[in-house]
Coordinates of C-alpha atoms in Angstrom, one line a residue:
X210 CA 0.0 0.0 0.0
X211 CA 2.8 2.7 1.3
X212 CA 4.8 1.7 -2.0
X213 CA 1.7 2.4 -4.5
X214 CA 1.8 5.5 -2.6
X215 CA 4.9 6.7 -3.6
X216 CA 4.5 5.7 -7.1
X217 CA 1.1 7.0 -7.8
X218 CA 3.1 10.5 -5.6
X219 CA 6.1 10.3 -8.1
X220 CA 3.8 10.2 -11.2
X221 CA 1.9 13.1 -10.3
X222 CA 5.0 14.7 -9.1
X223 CA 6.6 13.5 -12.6
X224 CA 4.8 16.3 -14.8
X225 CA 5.4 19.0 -13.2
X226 CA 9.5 18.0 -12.2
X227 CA 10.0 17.9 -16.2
X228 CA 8.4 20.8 -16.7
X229 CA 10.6 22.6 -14.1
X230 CA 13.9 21.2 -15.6
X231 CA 13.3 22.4 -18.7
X232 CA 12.0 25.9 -18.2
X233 CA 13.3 26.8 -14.8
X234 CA 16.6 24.9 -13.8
X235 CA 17.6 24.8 -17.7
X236 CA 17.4 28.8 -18.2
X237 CA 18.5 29.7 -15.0
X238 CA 21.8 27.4 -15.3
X239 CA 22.2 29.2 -18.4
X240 CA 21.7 32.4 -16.8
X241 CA 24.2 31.4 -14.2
X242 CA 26.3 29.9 -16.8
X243 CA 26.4 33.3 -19.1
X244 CA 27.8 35.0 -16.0
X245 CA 30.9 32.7 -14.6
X246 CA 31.7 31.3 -17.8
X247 CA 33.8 33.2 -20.5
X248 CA 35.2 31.2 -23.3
X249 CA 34.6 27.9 -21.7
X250 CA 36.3 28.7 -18.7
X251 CA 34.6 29.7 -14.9
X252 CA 35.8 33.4 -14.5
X253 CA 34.4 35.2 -11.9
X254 CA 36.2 38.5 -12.8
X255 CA 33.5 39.4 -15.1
X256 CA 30.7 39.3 -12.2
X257 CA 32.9 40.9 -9.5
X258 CA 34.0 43.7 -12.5
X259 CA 29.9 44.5 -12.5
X260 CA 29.9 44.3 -9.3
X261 CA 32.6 47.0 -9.0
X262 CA 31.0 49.3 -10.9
X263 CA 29.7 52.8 -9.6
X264 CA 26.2 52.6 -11.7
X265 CA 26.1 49.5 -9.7
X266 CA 26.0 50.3 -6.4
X267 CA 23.6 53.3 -7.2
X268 CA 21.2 50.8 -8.9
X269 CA 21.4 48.7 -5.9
X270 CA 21.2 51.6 -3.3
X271 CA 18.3 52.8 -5.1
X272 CA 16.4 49.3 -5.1
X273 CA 16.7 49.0 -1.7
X274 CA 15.9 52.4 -0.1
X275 CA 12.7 52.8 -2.7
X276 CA 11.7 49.5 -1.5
X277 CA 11.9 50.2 1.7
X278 CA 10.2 53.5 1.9
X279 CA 7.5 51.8 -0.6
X280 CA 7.4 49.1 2.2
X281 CA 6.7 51.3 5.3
X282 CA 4.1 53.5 3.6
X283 CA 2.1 50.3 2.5
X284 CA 2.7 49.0 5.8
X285 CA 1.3 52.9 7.6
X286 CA -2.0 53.4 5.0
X287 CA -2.5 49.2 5.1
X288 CA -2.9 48.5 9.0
X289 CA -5.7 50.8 9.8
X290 CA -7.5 49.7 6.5
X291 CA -6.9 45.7 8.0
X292 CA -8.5 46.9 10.7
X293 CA -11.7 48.5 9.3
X294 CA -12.0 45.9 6.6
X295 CA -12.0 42.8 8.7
X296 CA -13.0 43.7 11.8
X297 CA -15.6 45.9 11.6
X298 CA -19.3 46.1 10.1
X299 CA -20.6 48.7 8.0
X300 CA -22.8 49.1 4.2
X301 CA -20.4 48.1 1.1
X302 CA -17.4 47.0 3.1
X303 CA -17.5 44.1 0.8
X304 CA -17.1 46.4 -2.3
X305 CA -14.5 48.3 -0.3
X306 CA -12.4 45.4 0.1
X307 CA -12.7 43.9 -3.3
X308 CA -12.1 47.9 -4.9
X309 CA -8.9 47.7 -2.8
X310 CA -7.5 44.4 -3.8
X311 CA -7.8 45.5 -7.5
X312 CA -4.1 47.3 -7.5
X313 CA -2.6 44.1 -6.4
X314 CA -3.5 42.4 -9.9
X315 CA -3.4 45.3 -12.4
X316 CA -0.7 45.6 -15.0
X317 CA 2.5 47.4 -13.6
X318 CA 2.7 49.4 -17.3
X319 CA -0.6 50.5 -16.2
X320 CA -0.1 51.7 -13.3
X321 CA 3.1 53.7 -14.1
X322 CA 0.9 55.3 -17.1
X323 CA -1.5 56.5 -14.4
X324 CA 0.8 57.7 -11.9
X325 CA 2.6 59.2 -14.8
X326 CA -0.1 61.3 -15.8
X327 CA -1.6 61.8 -12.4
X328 CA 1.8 63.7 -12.0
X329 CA 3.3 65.0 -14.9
X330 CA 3.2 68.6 -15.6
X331 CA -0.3 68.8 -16.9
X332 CA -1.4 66.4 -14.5
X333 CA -4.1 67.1 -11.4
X334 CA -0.6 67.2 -9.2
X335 CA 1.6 68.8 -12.0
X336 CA 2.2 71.6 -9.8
X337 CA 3.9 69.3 -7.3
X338 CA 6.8 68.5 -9.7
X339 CA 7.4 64.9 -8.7
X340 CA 7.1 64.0 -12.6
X341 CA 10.4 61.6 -13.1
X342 CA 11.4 62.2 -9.2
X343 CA 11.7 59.0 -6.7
X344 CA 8.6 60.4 -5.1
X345 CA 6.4 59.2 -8.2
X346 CA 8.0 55.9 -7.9
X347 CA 7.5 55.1 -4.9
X348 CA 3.9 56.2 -4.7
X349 CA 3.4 54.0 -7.6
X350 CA 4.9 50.9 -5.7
X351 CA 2.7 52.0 -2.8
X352 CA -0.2 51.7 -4.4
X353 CA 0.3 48.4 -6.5
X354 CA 1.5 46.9 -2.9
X355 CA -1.2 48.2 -0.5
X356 CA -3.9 45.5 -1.3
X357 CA -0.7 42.9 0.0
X358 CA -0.9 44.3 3.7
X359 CA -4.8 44.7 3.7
X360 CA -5.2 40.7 2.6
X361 CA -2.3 40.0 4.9
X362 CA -3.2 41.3 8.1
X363 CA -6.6 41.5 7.7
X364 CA -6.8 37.4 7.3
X365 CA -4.8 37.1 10.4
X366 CA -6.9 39.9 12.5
X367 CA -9.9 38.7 11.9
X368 CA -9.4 35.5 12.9
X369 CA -7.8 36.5 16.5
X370 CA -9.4 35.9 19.8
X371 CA -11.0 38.9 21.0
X372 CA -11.4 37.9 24.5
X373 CA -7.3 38.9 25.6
X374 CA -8.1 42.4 24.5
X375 CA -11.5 42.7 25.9
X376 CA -10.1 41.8 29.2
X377 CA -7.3 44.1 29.3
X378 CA -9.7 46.8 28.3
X379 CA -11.8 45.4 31.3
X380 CA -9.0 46.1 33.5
X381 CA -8.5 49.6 32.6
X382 CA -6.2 49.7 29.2
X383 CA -7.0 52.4 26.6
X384 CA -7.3 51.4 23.2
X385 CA -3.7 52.3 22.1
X386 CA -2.7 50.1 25.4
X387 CA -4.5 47.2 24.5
X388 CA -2.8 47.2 20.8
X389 CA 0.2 47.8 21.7
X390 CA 0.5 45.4 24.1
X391 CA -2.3 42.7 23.2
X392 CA -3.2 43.3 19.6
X393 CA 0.3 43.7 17.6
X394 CA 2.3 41.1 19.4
X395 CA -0.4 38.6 17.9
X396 CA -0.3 40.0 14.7
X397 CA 3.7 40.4 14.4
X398 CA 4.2 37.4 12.4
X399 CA 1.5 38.2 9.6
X400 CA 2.7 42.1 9.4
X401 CA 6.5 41.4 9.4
X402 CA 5.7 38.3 6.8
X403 CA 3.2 40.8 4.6
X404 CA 6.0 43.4 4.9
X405 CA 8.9 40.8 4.0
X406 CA 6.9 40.2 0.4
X407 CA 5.9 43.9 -0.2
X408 CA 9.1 44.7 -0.2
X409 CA 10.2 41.3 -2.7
X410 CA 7.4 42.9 -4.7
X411 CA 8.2 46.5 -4.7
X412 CA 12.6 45.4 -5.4
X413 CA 11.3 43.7 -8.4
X414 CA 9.0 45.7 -9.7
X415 CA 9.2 46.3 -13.6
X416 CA 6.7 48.2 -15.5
X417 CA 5.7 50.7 -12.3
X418 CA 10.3 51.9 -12.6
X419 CA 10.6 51.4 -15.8
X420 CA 7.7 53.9 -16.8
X421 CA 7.7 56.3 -14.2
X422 CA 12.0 56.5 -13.8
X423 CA 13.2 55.6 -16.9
X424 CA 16.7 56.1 -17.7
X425 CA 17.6 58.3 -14.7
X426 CA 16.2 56.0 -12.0
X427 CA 17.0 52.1 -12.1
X428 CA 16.3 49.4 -10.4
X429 CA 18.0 46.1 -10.8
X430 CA 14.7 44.6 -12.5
X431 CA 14.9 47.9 -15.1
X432 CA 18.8 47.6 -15.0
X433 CA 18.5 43.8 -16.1
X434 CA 16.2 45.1 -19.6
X435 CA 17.9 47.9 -20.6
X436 CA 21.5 46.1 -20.1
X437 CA 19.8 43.1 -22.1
X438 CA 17.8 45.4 -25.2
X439 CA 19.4 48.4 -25.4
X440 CA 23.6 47.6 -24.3
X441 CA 23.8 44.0 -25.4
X442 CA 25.9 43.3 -22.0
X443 CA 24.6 39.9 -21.4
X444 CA 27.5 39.3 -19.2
X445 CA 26.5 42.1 -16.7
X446 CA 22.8 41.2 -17.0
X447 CA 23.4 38.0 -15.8
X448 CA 26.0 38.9 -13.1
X449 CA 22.9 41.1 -11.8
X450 CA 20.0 38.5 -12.3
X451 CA 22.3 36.3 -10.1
X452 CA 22.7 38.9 -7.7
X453 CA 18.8 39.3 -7.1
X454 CA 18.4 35.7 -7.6
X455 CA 20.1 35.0 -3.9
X456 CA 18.9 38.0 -2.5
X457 CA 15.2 37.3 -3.5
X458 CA 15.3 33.8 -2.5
X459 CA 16.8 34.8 1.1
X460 CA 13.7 37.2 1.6
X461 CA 11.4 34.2 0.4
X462 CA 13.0 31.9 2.7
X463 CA 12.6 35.1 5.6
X464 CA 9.1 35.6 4.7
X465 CA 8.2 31.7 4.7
X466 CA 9.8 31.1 8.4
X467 CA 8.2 34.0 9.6
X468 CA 4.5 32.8 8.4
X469 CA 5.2 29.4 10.4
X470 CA 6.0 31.6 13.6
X471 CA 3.6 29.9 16.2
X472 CA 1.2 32.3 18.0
X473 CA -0.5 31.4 21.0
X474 CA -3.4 34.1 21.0
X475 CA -4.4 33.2 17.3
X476 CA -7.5 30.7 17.6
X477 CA -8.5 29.0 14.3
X478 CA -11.7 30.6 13.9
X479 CA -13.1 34.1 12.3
X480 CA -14.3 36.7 14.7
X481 CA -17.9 38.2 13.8
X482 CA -17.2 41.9 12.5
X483 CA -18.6 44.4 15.7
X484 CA -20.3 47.8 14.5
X485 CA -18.8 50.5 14.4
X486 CA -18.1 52.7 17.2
X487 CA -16.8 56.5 17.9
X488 CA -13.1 55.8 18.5
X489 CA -12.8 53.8 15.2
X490 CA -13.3 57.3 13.3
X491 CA -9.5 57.5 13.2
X492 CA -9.0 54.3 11.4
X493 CA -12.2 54.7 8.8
X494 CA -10.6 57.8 7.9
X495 CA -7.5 56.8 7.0
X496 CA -9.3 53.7 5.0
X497 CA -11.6 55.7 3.0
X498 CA -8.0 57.9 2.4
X499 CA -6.2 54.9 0.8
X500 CA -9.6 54.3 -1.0
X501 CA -9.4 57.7 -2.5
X502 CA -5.4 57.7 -3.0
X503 CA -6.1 54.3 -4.7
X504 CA -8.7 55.9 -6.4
X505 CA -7.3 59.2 -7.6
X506 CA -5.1 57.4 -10.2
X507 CA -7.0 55.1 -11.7
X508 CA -9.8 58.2 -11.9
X509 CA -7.3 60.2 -13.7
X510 CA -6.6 57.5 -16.3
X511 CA -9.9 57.6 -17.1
X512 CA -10.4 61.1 -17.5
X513 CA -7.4 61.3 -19.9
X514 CA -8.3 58.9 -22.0
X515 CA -11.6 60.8 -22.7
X516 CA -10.0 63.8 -23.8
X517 CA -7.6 64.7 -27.0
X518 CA -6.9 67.9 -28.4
X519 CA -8.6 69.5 -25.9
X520 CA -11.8 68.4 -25.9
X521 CA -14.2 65.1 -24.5
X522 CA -14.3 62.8 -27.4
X523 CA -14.1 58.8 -27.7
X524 CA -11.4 59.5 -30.8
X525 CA -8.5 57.6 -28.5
X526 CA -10.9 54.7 -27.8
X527 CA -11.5 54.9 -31.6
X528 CA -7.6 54.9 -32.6
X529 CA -7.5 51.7 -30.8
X530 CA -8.3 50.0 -34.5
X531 CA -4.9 52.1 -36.0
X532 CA -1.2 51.6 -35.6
X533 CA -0.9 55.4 -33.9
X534 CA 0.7 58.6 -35.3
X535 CA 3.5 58.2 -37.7
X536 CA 3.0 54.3 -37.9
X537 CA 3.9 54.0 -34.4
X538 CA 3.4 50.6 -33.9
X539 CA 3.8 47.4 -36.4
X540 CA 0.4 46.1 -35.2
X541 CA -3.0 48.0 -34.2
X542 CA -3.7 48.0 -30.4
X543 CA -6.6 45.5 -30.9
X544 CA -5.0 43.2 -32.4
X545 CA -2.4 43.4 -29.4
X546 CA -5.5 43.1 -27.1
X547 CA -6.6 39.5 -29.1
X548 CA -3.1 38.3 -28.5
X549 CA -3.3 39.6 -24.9
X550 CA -6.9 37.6 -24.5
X551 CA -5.2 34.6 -26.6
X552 CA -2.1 34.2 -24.3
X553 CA -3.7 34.5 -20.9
X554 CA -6.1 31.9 -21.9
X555 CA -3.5 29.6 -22.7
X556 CA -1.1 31.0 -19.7
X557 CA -4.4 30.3 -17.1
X558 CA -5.0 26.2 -18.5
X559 CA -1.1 25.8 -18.0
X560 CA -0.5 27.3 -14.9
X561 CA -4.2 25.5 -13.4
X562 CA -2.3 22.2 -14.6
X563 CA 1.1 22.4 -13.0
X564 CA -0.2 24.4 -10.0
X565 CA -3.0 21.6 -9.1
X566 CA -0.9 18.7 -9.6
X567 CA 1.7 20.3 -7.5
X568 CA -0.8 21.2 -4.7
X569 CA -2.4 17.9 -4.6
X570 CA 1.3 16.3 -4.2
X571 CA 2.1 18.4 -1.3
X572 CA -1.2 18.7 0.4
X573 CA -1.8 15.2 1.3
X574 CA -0.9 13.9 4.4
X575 CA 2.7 11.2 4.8
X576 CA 1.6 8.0 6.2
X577 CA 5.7 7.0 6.5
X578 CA 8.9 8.9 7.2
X579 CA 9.8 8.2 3.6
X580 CA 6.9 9.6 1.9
X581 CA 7.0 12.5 4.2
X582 CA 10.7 13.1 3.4
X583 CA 9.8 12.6 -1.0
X584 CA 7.0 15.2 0.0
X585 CA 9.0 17.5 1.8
X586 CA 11.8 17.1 -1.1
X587 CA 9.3 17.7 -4.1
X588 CA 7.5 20.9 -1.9
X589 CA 11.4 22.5 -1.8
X590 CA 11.6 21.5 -5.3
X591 CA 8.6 23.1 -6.4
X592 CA 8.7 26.7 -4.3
X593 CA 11.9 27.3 -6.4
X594 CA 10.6 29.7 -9.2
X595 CA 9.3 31.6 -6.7
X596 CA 12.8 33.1 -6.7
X597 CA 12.9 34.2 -9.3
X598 CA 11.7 37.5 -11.0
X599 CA 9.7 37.9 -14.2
X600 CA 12.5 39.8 -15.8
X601 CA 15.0 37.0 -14.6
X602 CA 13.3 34.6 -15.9
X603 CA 12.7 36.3 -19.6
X604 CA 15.8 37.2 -19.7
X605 CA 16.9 33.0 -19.1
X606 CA 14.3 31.9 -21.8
X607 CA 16.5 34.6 -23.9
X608 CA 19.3 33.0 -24.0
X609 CA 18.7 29.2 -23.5
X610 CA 15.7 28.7 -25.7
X611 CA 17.0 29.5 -28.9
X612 CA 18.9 26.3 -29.8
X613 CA 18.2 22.9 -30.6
X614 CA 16.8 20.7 -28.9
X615 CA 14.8 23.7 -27.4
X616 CA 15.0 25.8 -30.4
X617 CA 11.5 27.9 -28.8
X618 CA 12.5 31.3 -29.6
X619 CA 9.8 31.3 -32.1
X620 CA 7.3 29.4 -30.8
X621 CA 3.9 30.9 -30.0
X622 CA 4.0 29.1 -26.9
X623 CA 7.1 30.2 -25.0
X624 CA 5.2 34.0 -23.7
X625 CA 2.2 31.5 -22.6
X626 CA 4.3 29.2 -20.7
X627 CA 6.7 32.3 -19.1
X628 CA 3.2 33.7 -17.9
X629 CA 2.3 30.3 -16.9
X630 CA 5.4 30.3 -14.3
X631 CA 4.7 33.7 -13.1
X632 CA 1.3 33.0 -12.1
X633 CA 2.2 29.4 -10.7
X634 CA 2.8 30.9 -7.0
X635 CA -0.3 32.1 -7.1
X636 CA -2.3 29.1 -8.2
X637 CA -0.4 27.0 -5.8
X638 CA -0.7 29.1 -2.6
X639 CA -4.8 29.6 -3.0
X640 CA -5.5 25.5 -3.8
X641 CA -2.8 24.2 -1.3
X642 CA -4.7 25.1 2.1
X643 CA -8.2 23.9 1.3
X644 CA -6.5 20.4 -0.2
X645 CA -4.8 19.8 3.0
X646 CA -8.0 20.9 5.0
X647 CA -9.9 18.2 3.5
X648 CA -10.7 14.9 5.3
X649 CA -8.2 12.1 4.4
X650 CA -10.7 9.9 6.0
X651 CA -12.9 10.3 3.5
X652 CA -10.5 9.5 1.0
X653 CA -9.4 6.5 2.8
X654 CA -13.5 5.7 3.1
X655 CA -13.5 6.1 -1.0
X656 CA -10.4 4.1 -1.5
X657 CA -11.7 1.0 0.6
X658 CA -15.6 1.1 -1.3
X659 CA -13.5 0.6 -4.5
X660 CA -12.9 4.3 -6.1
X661 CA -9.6 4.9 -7.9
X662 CA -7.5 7.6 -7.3
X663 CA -9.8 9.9 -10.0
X664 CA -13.3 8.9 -8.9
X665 CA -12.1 9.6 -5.3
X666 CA -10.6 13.5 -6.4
X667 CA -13.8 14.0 -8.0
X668 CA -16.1 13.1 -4.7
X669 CA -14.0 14.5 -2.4
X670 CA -11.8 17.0 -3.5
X671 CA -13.5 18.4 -6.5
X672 CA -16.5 20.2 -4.2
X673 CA -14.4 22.0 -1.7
X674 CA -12.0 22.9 -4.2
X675 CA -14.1 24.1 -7.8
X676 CA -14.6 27.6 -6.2
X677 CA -10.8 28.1 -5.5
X678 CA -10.3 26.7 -8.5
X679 CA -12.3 28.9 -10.3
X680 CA -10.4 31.9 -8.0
X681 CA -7.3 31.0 -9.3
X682 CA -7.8 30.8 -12.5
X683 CA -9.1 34.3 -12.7
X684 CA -6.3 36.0 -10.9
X685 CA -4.0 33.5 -13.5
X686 CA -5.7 34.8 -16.2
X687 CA -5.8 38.5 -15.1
X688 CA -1.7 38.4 -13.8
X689 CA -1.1 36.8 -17.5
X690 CA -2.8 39.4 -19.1
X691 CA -0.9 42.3 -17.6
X692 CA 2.4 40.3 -17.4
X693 CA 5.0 42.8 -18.7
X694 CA 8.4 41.8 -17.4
X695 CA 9.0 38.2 -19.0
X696 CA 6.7 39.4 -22.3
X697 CA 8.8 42.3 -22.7
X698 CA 12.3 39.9 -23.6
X699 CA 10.0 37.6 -25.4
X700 CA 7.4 38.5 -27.0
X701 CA 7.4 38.4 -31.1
X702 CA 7.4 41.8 -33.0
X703 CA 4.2 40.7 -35.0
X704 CA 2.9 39.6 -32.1
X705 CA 2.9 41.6 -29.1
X706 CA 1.0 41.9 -26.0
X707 CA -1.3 44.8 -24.7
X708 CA 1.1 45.6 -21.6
X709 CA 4.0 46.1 -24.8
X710 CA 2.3 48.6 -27.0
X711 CA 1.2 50.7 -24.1
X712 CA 4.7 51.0 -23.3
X713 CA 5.5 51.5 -26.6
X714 CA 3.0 54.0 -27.6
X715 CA 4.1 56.1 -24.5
X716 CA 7.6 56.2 -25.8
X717 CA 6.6 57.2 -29.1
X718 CA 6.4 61.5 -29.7
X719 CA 2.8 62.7 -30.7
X720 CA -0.5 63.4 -28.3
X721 CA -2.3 60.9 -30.5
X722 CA 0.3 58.4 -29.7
X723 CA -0.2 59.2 -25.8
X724 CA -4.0 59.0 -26.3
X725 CA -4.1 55.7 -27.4
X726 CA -1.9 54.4 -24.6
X727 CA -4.1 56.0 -22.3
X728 CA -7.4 54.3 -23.8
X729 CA -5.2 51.0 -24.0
X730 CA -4.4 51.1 -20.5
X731 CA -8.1 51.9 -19.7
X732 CA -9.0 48.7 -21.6
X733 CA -6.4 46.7 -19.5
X734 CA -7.2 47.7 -16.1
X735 CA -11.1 47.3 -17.0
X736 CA -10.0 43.6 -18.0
X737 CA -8.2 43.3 -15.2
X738 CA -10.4 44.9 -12.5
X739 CA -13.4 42.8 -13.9
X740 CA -11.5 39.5 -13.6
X741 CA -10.9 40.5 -9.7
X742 CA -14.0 41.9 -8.5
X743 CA -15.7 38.5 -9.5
X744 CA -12.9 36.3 -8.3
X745 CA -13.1 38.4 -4.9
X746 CA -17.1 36.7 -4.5
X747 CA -15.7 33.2 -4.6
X748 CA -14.1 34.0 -1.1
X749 CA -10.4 33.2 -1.4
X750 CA -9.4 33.7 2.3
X751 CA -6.2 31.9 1.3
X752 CA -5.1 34.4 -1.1
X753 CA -4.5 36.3 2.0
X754 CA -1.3 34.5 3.0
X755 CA 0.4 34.7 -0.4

């Protein structure tokens, strides 16, 4: 019995291991390989020699202190929103929470369009100047993070037990006493774990830098591209993929041991939202602010898009059928928007494949030390790409896919299957906890009536998990369709992606130009924001400890 175990284990885990070799540990060794070896032989000259270099340590010094700032005001405008959102009752705070969590998934070149316009000289907040400044930047990051800390926090705040506080309020604490010394202890680990992965996501953010800082200010995701496109240094690119390669996987690893932190005032159950009261006005104000702040952008986008040449029309919305001023682009943006629709569809089927064979192989329970050591072996095995960036990994399919046997440069499939990966951590992390909270019994009660290992997934598993399912594969299909970093090494000139031609149209000269990337962004974040806001009624509490 234990032995058909850990065969029928091994050919589920078989799939998705040969999958992995071939478009994770194959790229990445050739990533690594571009960067230590120079003419055949290991040099690490070259990488220390990039290393060295002044433009260098200001990319790197500018990575970390944006994210950090980005970090601690998501962090500052997140907490009080936690609060209000989860643990509190009041009309629409449902569409309050789903309105916030729509950042989170739209399309970084989006975002860094509106923030871009919100501030740029004609802007609402043109008189500020922060057009081009760090400022813009990390506002941008702020607000595609936010929605992290919100999930975060709020998943773990809602489910404390109430009755430590209400007894040290009983005893005379004010409210800043009892959260200080009650409240934030128990939720250390979730904020310190939610702040560990906004600030992974903020140091490799793409499209949000790369639109809003351009050439002046770099990151080492933005550093990686314009080494790659516009220098040709593959050398230094890959001594810098490597570089954020270890340093992402040591916040990963960081952000994982602080999530299994054991808390003692955390009880497994939701506390019932209380109504609100005249000390929480603090706290709903500062919500409703991040509402508006989250807003204000997204508002602005909108607006922009409705006007050209100075006046309200629909003519940007209308040049969506064109190929922009001066033939700006090879394709018009529809056509870009059917490739879009086309790849995410075939980037969702792939990543629902890998990521539910992998979760059912590490969700179910070891019955022997040796299963439980093959599980805990294939779970390391599989958390891998999580280390790795969307640029990193574009840039490895770059320069490993291009020969035979894997001659894939070409193939309509590689942009599909590099959106596929990007998406997988995602599809994982929502299936994994509702397959381990099912009943093995049951499936041991299946197993002895006579059902095979499919007719038992389909009575068992299959109900508790088809509205997850259905949750992850919208938020595959709507990260897929605004993936920009991996797209952007790979995607074919004829055939382009919506996220591209935005970012191509706003580097082309003409207001027409501008116009239509506005209306194409509009389009995008619609898409996107759709795809969310139905997801969010499916419930996915365990999108709340990605």
């Amino acid at each position: 019995m234990r032995g058909r175990r850990l065969l029928t284990m091994a050919g589920l885990a078989l799939g998705p291991l040969l999958v992995l070799a071939v478009f994770f540990v194959l790229p990445v060794s050739g990533m690594i390989g571009r960067g230590f070896v120079v003419d055949g032989r290991f040099d690490v000259s070259g990488v220390v020699d990039v290393l060295g270099r002044p433009r260098t340590h200001r990319v790197l010094w500018f990575t970390v202190w944006s994210a950090g700032l980005a970090t601690i005001c998501s962090v500052v405008l997140g907490l009080p929103a936690a609060y209000v959102l989860h643990r509190l009752a009041f009309p629409l705070r449902n569409l309050v929470r789903a309105l916030l969590l729509v950042p989170f998934v739209l399309p970084t070149v989006v975002v860094g369009v509106a923030f871009r316009l919100l501030v740029g000289e004609s802007g609402p907040l043109g008189f500020l100047g922060l057009d081009g400044t760090p400022v813009a930047i990390i506002a941008g990051l702020t607000f595609f993070n936010v929605a992290v800390v919100i999930r975060a926090v709020g998943v773990a705040w809602e489910s404390l037990d109430p009755r430590p506080a209400e007894a040290a309020a009983a005893l005379g604490a004010t409210p800043a006493q009892v959260f200080r010394t009650v409240t934030f202890p128990a939720l250390r680990p979730a904020l310190v774990s939610a702040a560990s992965v906004v600030f992974l996501f903020c140091a490799t953010s793409f499209g949000v830098v790369l639109t809003l800082g351009g050439l002046r200010y770099s990151s080492v995701e933005t550093e990686i591209y314009l080494l790659t496109t516009q220098l040709l240094d593959l050398q230094a690119a890959a001594a810098l993929s490597i570089l954020q390669l270890l340093a992402v996987t040591a916040l990963l690893v960081l952000a994982g041991r602080l999530r299994r932190v054991p808390d003692p005032t955390v009880e497994r159950r939701t506390a019932r939202p209380r109504p609100v009261r005249r000390q929480d006005a603090g706290q709903l104000a500062l919500t409703f602010l991040t509402l508006a702040l989250v807003a204000a952008p997204i508002l602005t986008l909108v607006l922009g898009s409705l006007r050209a040449h100075g006046e309200w029309t629909l003519a940007n919305y209308r040049n969506l059928d064109s190929v922009g001023a001066g033939n700006a682009l090879l394709v018009p943006v529809t056509s870009a928007l059917v490739t879009s629709l086309r790849t995410a569809v075939d980037a969702t089927w792939m990543a629902l494949l890998l990521g539910g064979l992998i979760a059912v192989v590490v969700s179910r329970r070891s019955v022997s030390p040796a299963e439980r050591r093959l599980r805990s072996t294939l779970d390391g095995i599989f958390m891998l790409p999580l280390g790795v960036s969307a640029v990193t990994l574009g840039f490895g399919f770059l320069i490993t896919l291009d020969r035979p046997p894997l001659e894939l440069r070409e193939s309509p499939l590689l942009v599909p299957i590099a959106q596929a990966l990007v998406a997988l951590p995602l599809v994982v992390r929502i299936l994994v906890p509702v397959l381990a909270g099912a009943d093995d019994r049951q499936r041991q009660a299946a197993a002895s009536l006579g059902a095979g290992p499919l007719r038992a997934f389909a009575t068992v598993d299959l109900p508790l998990v088809w509205r997850p399912l259905l949750a992850a594969a919208g938020f595959a299909f709507a990260i897929s369709l605004g993936e920009f970093g991996a797209t952007s090494f790979l995607f074919r000139d004829e055939h382009p992606t919506l996220p591209v031609v935005i970012y191509q149209l706003i580097g082309r000269p003409g207001s027409d130009n501008f116009g239509m990337a506005l209306a194409a962004s509009v389009v995008l974040a619609a898409a996107t924001a759709l795809v969310v806001l139905v997801v969010d009624r499916f419930g996915t509490r365990s999108l709340g400890t990605f």
